[in-house]
Amino acid sequence: MRRSLIAAVAAVAAVFLLVSTCDPPPRAAATDWTTYHRDNGRSGVASRLPPLGALSRDWEVRLDGAVYGQPLVVGDRIFAATENDTVYGLDAATGRVLWSTHLGTPVPLSKLPCGNIDPLGITSTMVYDRVTRLVFALAETTGGAHVLVSMDAATGRVRQRRAAEPPTGDRLAHQQRGALTLMGGRVYIPYGGLSGDCGDYRGSVVALPVTGFGPPVSYHIPTTREGGIWAPGGGVAVGDRLLYSVGNGESKTGYDGSDSVIALDRDLRLVDRFTPTTWVEDNAADADLGSMTPALVGSYVYANGKRGVGYTLRRDRLGGLGGQVAQAYVCPAFGGAAVSGNTVFVPCFDGVRAVTVDAAGKITVGWQMVMSGGGSPVVGAGAVWAVDTGPGTLYALNPATGDVRQRIAVGPVPHFASPTLAHDRAYVGTMTGVVAVGWT
């Protein structure tokens, strides 16, 4: 009898422990980081952080692969995905692994027609749904399959797996780097090509419902090849539209929809576009707009790319061919910008530049912080944060001058690395896992 009672008590205790450790995370607060650069406008601005102090490495966790996408923060949880097709739920205070879910076998570089990520698994930044409390990731798996997976944020248990293939071309030649966007009950997934621009691919966007098995909707660039939608920030929401930057296409005669900023409605119909008058030269020289996610500043869209020319566009009328409000040479830009007020912190290939846009759309280039490899900046705690991807150093810069306020080594990081700011830490995805940097 006593033995039965002890067993019963132990069973109850085990159930209590399971429930207590698997409680769902709280509904995301305004201070959480649930998508690339925190919000669907991709501002990259974190609010209500404690004032900046001396930086310290609070913890580092080694995972089973490189973390290319930004870690997400919801309450006391961190969500990170690796190129080994594994998603992790981590304790934000300690980095302890709470759960891990392996989604498939990634594609080795030897099985790809070209590229520079080995293996190729989950590259884009995931997204968290505040309503369903699901985490969404796009995994590339054996044979080049692209699978959208939703997971319970509390346990990592897979809720759904759905094919999310690009609508045209060879799926093995496509790479999914741009962040996922959650809007209007759908997850939007952009596609570009592999490093080297090989094979039969066309830039496209695919959207699937958050839950259920409704059919996908899609849009692809009407070019014979290329036109990748690959900038790390993915779609930028402006009302009920999504803006994407598009890379160079193959055509050098008739315009093929490439080298542009496009606006798509929620059903992925093309509703607006801006294309520079230099599109022929851009296509010929691989000097297109596709390398930087569009940035929203005031009533304007700021666009920049490999050519180095910055453009301001009207939000409600992008301008078609050559219809920019203003332009100025800034720098070749790669990644996602951060925007605070009327200042855009641009991810230049050689460091961060501060660019202001006035009420008339005029572009003025301000300070530059030179780095050997420029990551994508974010803003918070009275600083501009950026990773020098060469040596793997996280910088906190003075927003007014670009002067270094703090710096700390975080180790080897992927291309376009961008820190996540939430609560009292910066979280950086690295080639081996995640590093948490705190300040006092």
Coordinates of C-alpha atoms in Angstrom, one line a residue:
M1 CA 0.0 0.0 0.0
R2 CA 2.8 2.4 1.0
R3 CA 4.7 1.5 -2.2
S4 CA 1.6 2.2 -4.3
L5 CA 1.1 5.5 -2.6
I6 CA 4.7 6.5 -3.2
A7 CA 4.3 5.6 -6.9
A8 CA 1.1 7.6 -7.2
V9 CA 2.8 10.7 -5.6
A10 CA 5.7 10.3 -7.9
A11 CA 3.4 10.1 -10.9
V12 CA 1.6 13.2 -9.9
A13 CA 4.9 15.0 -9.3
A14 CA 6.2 13.9 -12.7
V15 CA 3.0 15.3 -14.4
F16 CA 3.4 18.5 -12.4
L17 CA 7.0 18.9 -13.5
L18 CA 6.1 18.2 -17.1
V19 CA 3.3 20.8 -17.0
S20 CA 5.5 23.4 -15.2
T21 CA 8.3 23.0 -17.7
C22 CA 6.1 23.0 -20.8
D23 CA 3.8 25.9 -19.9
P24 CA 3.3 27.9 -23.0
P25 CA 5.3 31.1 -23.2
P26 CA 3.4 34.3 -22.4
R27 CA 1.7 36.1 -25.2
A28 CA 4.4 38.2 -26.9
A29 CA 4.8 41.7 -25.4
A30 CA 5.7 44.8 -27.3
T31 CA 9.3 44.4 -26.1
D32 CA 9.7 41.0 -27.6
W33 CA 11.3 40.2 -30.9
T34 CA 9.0 37.9 -32.9
T35 CA 10.2 38.5 -36.5
Y36 CA 13.2 39.9 -38.4
H37 CA 14.1 43.3 -37.1
R38 CA 11.3 43.1 -34.5
D39 CA 8.3 44.2 -36.6
N40 CA 6.7 43.8 -40.0
G41 CA 8.0 47.3 -41.0
R42 CA 11.6 45.9 -40.3
S43 CA 12.5 49.0 -38.2
G44 CA 15.1 47.1 -36.1
V45 CA 14.3 49.3 -33.1
A46 CA 13.9 47.8 -29.6
S47 CA 12.1 49.8 -26.9
R48 CA 12.3 49.9 -23.1
L49 CA 15.8 48.5 -22.8
P50 CA 18.0 49.5 -19.8
P51 CA 20.7 52.1 -20.5
L52 CA 23.8 50.8 -22.1
G53 CA 26.7 49.9 -19.8
A54 CA 29.7 47.7 -20.0
L55 CA 29.2 44.7 -22.2
S56 CA 29.7 41.1 -21.0
R57 CA 29.2 37.6 -22.6
D58 CA 26.4 36.3 -20.3
W59 CA 26.2 32.9 -22.0
E60 CA 27.1 31.0 -25.1
V61 CA 25.3 27.8 -26.3
R62 CA 26.7 25.4 -28.9
L63 CA 24.0 24.0 -31.2
D64 CA 24.2 21.5 -34.1
G65 CA 24.9 24.0 -36.8
A66 CA 25.3 27.6 -37.9
V67 CA 22.5 30.1 -37.0
Y68 CA 22.0 32.4 -40.0
G69 CA 18.6 33.9 -39.1
Q70 CA 18.0 36.3 -36.2
P71 CA 17.1 34.5 -32.9
L72 CA 13.5 35.3 -31.8
V73 CA 12.6 36.3 -28.3
V74 CA 9.2 35.7 -26.7
G75 CA 9.0 36.2 -22.9
D76 CA 11.7 34.1 -21.3
R77 CA 12.3 32.0 -24.4
I78 CA 14.8 32.2 -27.3
F79 CA 14.0 30.4 -30.6
A80 CA 17.0 29.7 -32.9
A81 CA 17.2 27.6 -36.1
T82 CA 20.3 26.0 -37.6
E83 CA 21.6 25.0 -41.0
N84 CA 21.3 21.4 -39.7
D85 CA 17.5 21.8 -39.9
T86 CA 17.0 21.9 -36.2
V87 CA 14.9 24.5 -34.2
Y88 CA 15.7 25.1 -30.6
G89 CA 13.8 26.6 -27.7
L90 CA 16.3 28.1 -25.2
D91 CA 16.0 29.7 -21.7
A92 CA 16.7 33.4 -22.3
A93 CA 18.5 33.8 -18.9
T94 CA 20.9 30.9 -19.2
G95 CA 20.9 29.5 -22.7
R96 CA 19.8 26.1 -21.5
V97 CA 18.2 24.0 -24.2
L98 CA 14.5 23.5 -23.3
W99 CA 13.6 21.6 -26.4
S100 CA 15.0 20.9 -29.9
T101 CA 13.2 19.6 -32.9
H102 CA 15.0 18.2 -35.9
L103 CA 13.0 18.9 -39.1
G104 CA 14.9 16.8 -41.7
T105 CA 18.3 16.2 -43.3
P106 CA 19.8 19.4 -44.8
V107 CA 21.3 19.5 -48.3
P108 CA 25.1 19.1 -48.5
L109 CA 26.9 21.6 -50.7
S110 CA 28.2 18.7 -52.8
K111 CA 24.6 18.0 -53.9
L112 CA 23.9 21.6 -54.9
P113 CA 24.8 23.2 -58.3
C114 CA 26.6 26.0 -56.5
G115 CA 26.4 27.9 -53.2
N116 CA 28.4 28.8 -50.1
I117 CA 26.5 27.3 -47.2
D118 CA 27.3 23.7 -46.2
P119 CA 25.0 22.1 -45.3
L120 CA 22.0 24.1 -46.5
G121 CA 19.1 23.8 -44.0
I122 CA 17.3 26.7 -42.3
T123 CA 18.8 30.0 -43.5
S124 CA 16.0 32.5 -43.1
T125 CA 14.7 34.2 -39.9
M126 CA 11.7 32.4 -38.5
V127 CA 8.5 34.1 -37.3
Y128 CA 6.3 33.7 -34.2
D129 CA 2.6 33.9 -34.3
R130 CA 1.2 35.7 -31.3
V131 CA -2.3 34.3 -31.8
T132 CA -1.6 30.6 -32.3
R133 CA 1.7 30.6 -30.3
L134 CA 3.4 28.7 -33.1
V135 CA 6.9 29.1 -34.4
F136 CA 7.3 28.8 -38.2
A137 CA 10.5 27.8 -40.0
L138 CA 11.3 27.1 -43.6
A139 CA 13.6 24.0 -43.9
E140 CA 15.5 23.0 -47.0
T141 CA 15.9 19.2 -47.0
T142 CA 17.3 16.3 -49.0
G143 CA 16.7 16.7 -52.7
G144 CA 16.1 20.4 -52.4
A145 CA 12.6 20.2 -50.9
H146 CA 11.3 23.3 -49.2
V147 CA 9.1 22.6 -46.2
L148 CA 7.2 25.1 -44.0
V149 CA 7.0 23.7 -40.5
S150 CA 5.0 25.0 -37.6
M151 CA 5.9 24.1 -34.0
D152 CA 4.3 24.6 -30.6
A153 CA 6.5 27.2 -29.0
A154 CA 6.2 25.6 -25.6
T155 CA 7.3 22.1 -26.5
G156 CA 8.7 22.2 -30.0
R157 CA 6.2 19.6 -31.1
V158 CA 5.5 19.8 -34.8
R159 CA 2.0 20.9 -35.7
Q160 CA 2.2 20.9 -39.5
R161 CA 4.6 20.2 -42.3
R162 CA 3.6 21.6 -45.7
A163 CA 5.4 21.8 -49.0
A164 CA 6.3 25.4 -49.9
E165 CA 8.0 25.0 -53.3
P166 CA 8.8 27.9 -55.6
P167 CA 6.3 28.0 -58.4
T168 CA 8.7 27.7 -61.3
G169 CA 12.2 26.5 -62.1
D170 CA 14.4 23.9 -60.5
R171 CA 13.8 23.7 -56.8
L172 CA 17.4 22.6 -56.1
A173 CA 18.6 25.9 -57.7
H174 CA 16.5 28.0 -55.2
Q175 CA 17.7 29.2 -51.8
Q176 CA 15.3 30.6 -49.1
R177 CA 17.3 33.3 -47.3
G178 CA 14.7 36.2 -46.9
A179 CA 12.9 36.3 -43.5
L180 CA 9.4 34.8 -43.2
T181 CA 6.6 37.4 -42.9
L182 CA 3.4 36.7 -41.0
M183 CA 0.4 38.9 -42.2
G184 CA -3.3 38.4 -42.5
G185 CA -3.3 34.8 -41.5
R186 CA -0.6 33.7 -44.0
V187 CA 3.1 33.1 -43.9
Y188 CA 5.0 34.7 -46.8
I189 CA 8.2 33.0 -48.0
P190 CA 10.6 34.7 -50.5
Y191 CA 13.0 32.8 -52.8
G192 CA 16.2 33.6 -54.5
G193 CA 19.1 31.6 -55.9
L194 CA 22.3 30.1 -54.6
S195 CA 25.6 32.0 -54.3
G196 CA 26.9 31.9 -57.9
D197 CA 23.5 32.4 -59.5
C198 CA 23.6 29.0 -61.2
G199 CA 20.7 26.9 -62.5
D200 CA 17.1 27.6 -63.4
Y201 CA 15.7 29.8 -60.7
R202 CA 13.4 32.8 -60.6
G203 CA 12.7 35.1 -57.7
S204 CA 9.3 34.3 -56.2
V205 CA 7.1 34.6 -53.1
V206 CA 4.9 31.8 -51.8
A207 CA 2.2 32.2 -49.1
L208 CA 0.5 29.5 -47.0
P209 CA -2.2 29.8 -44.4
V210 CA -1.0 29.8 -40.8
T211 CA -3.1 26.7 -40.1
G212 CA -5.0 24.2 -42.2
F213 CA -4.2 22.9 -45.7
G214 CA -5.5 25.7 -47.9
P215 CA -3.7 26.0 -51.3
P216 CA -0.6 28.2 -51.6
V217 CA -0.7 31.5 -53.5
S218 CA 2.5 32.7 -55.3
Y219 CA 4.1 35.3 -57.5
H220 CA 7.3 35.0 -59.5
I221 CA 9.4 37.6 -61.4
P222 CA 8.6 37.4 -65.1
T223 CA 12.1 36.9 -66.2
T224 CA 13.7 33.9 -68.0
R225 CA 16.1 33.4 -65.1
E226 CA 17.3 35.0 -61.9
G227 CA 15.6 38.0 -60.4
G228 CA 16.1 36.6 -56.9
I229 CA 14.2 37.9 -53.8
W230 CA 16.9 37.1 -51.3
A231 CA 17.7 40.1 -49.0
P232 CA 17.6 38.9 -45.4
G233 CA 14.7 41.1 -44.3
G234 CA 12.1 39.4 -46.5
G235 CA 8.8 41.2 -47.0
V236 CA 8.2 44.7 -45.5
A237 CA 4.6 45.4 -44.7
V238 CA 3.0 48.7 -45.8
G239 CA -0.7 48.6 -44.9
D240 CA -2.0 45.5 -46.7
R241 CA 0.9 45.3 -49.1
L242 CA 4.3 43.7 -48.9
L243 CA 7.5 45.3 -50.4
Y244 CA 10.3 43.1 -51.7
S245 CA 13.6 44.0 -53.3
V246 CA 14.4 42.1 -56.5
G247 CA 17.8 41.2 -57.9
N248 CA 19.1 41.3 -61.5
G249 CA 17.4 39.3 -64.2
E250 CA 18.9 37.7 -67.3
S251 CA 17.5 40.2 -69.8
K252 CA 19.5 43.1 -71.2
T253 CA 17.0 44.1 -73.8
G254 CA 13.3 44.0 -72.9
Y255 CA 12.5 44.7 -69.3
D256 CA 11.8 41.5 -67.4
G257 CA 10.6 42.7 -64.0
S258 CA 13.9 42.5 -62.2
D259 CA 16.2 45.0 -60.5
S260 CA 13.3 46.6 -58.7
V261 CA 11.3 47.2 -55.5
I262 CA 7.9 45.5 -56.0
A263 CA 4.7 45.8 -54.0
L264 CA 2.4 42.7 -53.8
D265 CA -1.0 42.6 -52.3
R266 CA -2.0 39.9 -49.8
D267 CA -2.9 37.5 -52.6
L268 CA 0.5 38.1 -54.2
R269 CA -0.7 40.1 -57.1
L270 CA 1.8 42.8 -58.4
V271 CA 0.3 46.2 -57.6
D272 CA 3.3 48.6 -57.9
R273 CA 6.9 48.7 -58.8
F274 CA 10.0 51.0 -58.9
T275 CA 12.8 50.3 -61.3
P276 CA 15.9 52.5 -61.8
T277 CA 16.7 53.7 -65.3
T278 CA 20.0 51.9 -65.0
W279 CA 18.4 48.5 -65.0
V280 CA 20.1 47.3 -68.2
E281 CA 23.6 48.2 -66.8
D282 CA 22.6 46.8 -63.4
N283 CA 21.6 43.4 -65.0
A284 CA 24.8 43.3 -67.0
A285 CA 27.0 44.1 -64.0
D286 CA 25.1 42.3 -61.2
A287 CA 24.7 45.8 -59.6
D288 CA 21.0 45.5 -58.7
L289 CA 18.6 46.5 -55.8
G290 CA 18.1 43.0 -54.6
S291 CA 20.8 43.0 -51.9
M292 CA 19.1 45.2 -49.3
T293 CA 15.6 45.0 -47.8
P294 CA 13.6 48.2 -48.4
A295 CA 13.4 50.5 -45.4
L296 CA 10.5 52.6 -44.3
V297 CA 11.4 56.1 -43.2
G298 CA 8.7 58.7 -42.7
S299 CA 6.4 58.8 -45.7
Y300 CA 9.1 57.3 -47.9
V301 CA 10.6 54.0 -48.8
Y302 CA 14.4 54.0 -48.9
A303 CA 15.9 51.5 -51.4
N304 CA 19.6 50.7 -52.0
G305 CA 21.6 47.9 -53.5
K306 CA 24.8 46.7 -55.1
R307 CA 25.3 49.8 -57.3
G308 CA 25.5 52.0 -54.2
V309 CA 22.8 54.5 -55.1
G310 CA 20.1 55.2 -52.6
Y311 CA 16.6 56.1 -53.7
T312 CA 13.6 57.5 -51.9
L313 CA 10.2 56.4 -53.2
R314 CA 6.7 57.3 -52.2
R315 CA 5.1 54.6 -50.1
D316 CA 1.7 54.8 -51.9
R317 CA 3.2 55.2 -55.4
L318 CA 6.6 53.6 -55.9
G319 CA 7.2 55.4 -59.2
G320 CA 7.6 52.8 -62.0
L321 CA 10.6 53.3 -64.2
G322 CA 12.8 56.1 -62.9
G323 CA 10.1 57.6 -60.7
Q324 CA 12.1 58.1 -57.6
V325 CA 11.6 61.2 -55.4
A326 CA 15.4 61.6 -54.9
Q327 CA 18.6 59.7 -55.2
A328 CA 22.2 60.0 -54.0
Y329 CA 25.3 57.8 -53.9
V330 CA 25.6 56.2 -50.5
C331 CA 27.4 52.8 -50.7
P332 CA 26.9 49.3 -51.9
A333 CA 24.4 47.9 -49.3
F334 CA 23.8 44.3 -48.3
G335 CA 21.3 43.1 -45.6
G336 CA 18.6 44.9 -43.6
A337 CA 18.7 48.6 -42.4
A338 CA 17.4 49.9 -39.1
V339 CA 15.3 53.1 -39.0
S340 CA 15.0 55.6 -36.1
G341 CA 13.1 58.8 -36.8
N342 CA 14.3 60.1 -40.1
T343 CA 17.6 58.3 -40.0
V344 CA 18.3 55.1 -41.8
F345 CA 21.3 53.1 -40.6
V346 CA 22.4 51.4 -43.8
P347 CA 24.2 48.0 -43.9
C348 CA 27.1 49.0 -46.2
F349 CA 29.5 46.3 -47.4
D350 CA 32.3 48.1 -45.4
G351 CA 30.4 49.2 -42.3
V352 CA 27.3 51.2 -41.2
R353 CA 26.4 54.6 -42.6
A354 CA 23.9 57.0 -41.2
V355 CA 21.6 58.4 -43.9
T356 CA 18.9 61.0 -43.2
V357 CA 15.8 61.6 -45.3
D358 CA 14.1 64.9 -44.9
A359 CA 10.4 65.8 -45.4
A360 CA 10.9 66.3 -49.1
G361 CA 12.7 62.9 -49.5
K362 CA 16.2 64.4 -49.9
I363 CA 19.0 62.0 -49.0
T364 CA 21.9 63.2 -46.9
V365 CA 24.8 60.9 -46.0
G366 CA 26.2 61.3 -42.5
W367 CA 28.7 59.3 -40.5
Q368 CA 30.4 56.0 -41.4
M369 CA 31.7 53.3 -39.1
V370 CA 34.2 51.3 -41.1
M371 CA 34.2 47.6 -40.6
S372 CA 35.9 44.8 -42.5
G373 CA 32.6 43.0 -42.9
G374 CA 29.3 44.9 -42.4
G375 CA 26.4 43.2 -40.7
S376 CA 22.8 44.5 -40.5
P377 CA 22.3 47.1 -37.7
V378 CA 19.6 47.4 -35.1
V379 CA 18.9 50.2 -32.6
G380 CA 18.2 50.1 -28.8
A381 CA 19.5 51.2 -25.4
G382 CA 20.7 54.4 -26.9
A383 CA 23.0 52.7 -29.4
V384 CA 23.2 51.4 -32.9
W385 CA 24.3 47.7 -32.8
A386 CA 26.2 46.0 -35.6
V387 CA 28.4 43.0 -36.0
D388 CA 31.6 43.3 -37.9
T389 CA 31.4 39.9 -39.6
G390 CA 35.1 39.8 -40.4
P391 CA 36.5 39.4 -36.9
G392 CA 33.2 38.6 -35.3
T393 CA 32.9 41.7 -33.1
L394 CA 29.6 43.2 -31.8
Y395 CA 29.7 47.0 -31.7
A396 CA 27.4 49.5 -29.9
L397 CA 27.7 52.8 -31.6
N398 CA 26.7 56.4 -30.8
P399 CA 23.7 57.0 -33.0
A400 CA 24.6 60.7 -33.5
T401 CA 28.3 60.3 -34.4
G402 CA 29.0 56.6 -35.1
D403 CA 31.7 56.6 -32.3
V404 CA 32.2 53.3 -30.6
R405 CA 30.6 53.1 -27.2
Q406 CA 31.2 49.5 -26.5
R407 CA 32.5 46.4 -28.3
I408 CA 32.8 42.7 -27.6
A409 CA 34.0 39.6 -29.4
V410 CA 31.2 37.1 -30.3
G411 CA 33.2 34.7 -32.5
P412 CA 32.7 33.6 -36.1
V413 CA 29.3 34.7 -37.5
P414 CA 27.4 34.2 -40.8
H415 CA 27.0 36.6 -43.6
F416 CA 24.6 39.5 -42.9
A417 CA 24.6 38.7 -39.1
S418 CA 22.2 40.9 -37.2
P419 CA 21.7 41.0 -33.4
T420 CA 18.4 40.6 -31.6
L421 CA 17.7 43.1 -28.8
A422 CA 15.2 42.2 -26.1
H423 CA 14.9 42.9 -22.4
D424 CA 18.5 43.4 -21.2
R425 CA 20.5 41.5 -23.8
A426 CA 21.7 41.3 -27.4
Y427 CA 21.5 37.8 -28.9
V428 CA 23.7 36.9 -31.9
G429 CA 23.5 33.9 -34.1
T430 CA 27.0 32.5 -34.8
M431 CA 28.5 29.7 -36.8
T432 CA 28.2 27.4 -33.8
G433 CA 25.1 28.6 -32.0
V434 CA 24.0 31.7 -30.0
V435 CA 25.8 34.2 -27.9
A436 CA 24.0 36.4 -25.3
V437 CA 25.6 39.7 -24.5
G438 CA 24.4 41.7 -21.5
W439 CA 25.2 45.1 -20.1
T440 CA 25.3 46.7 -16.7

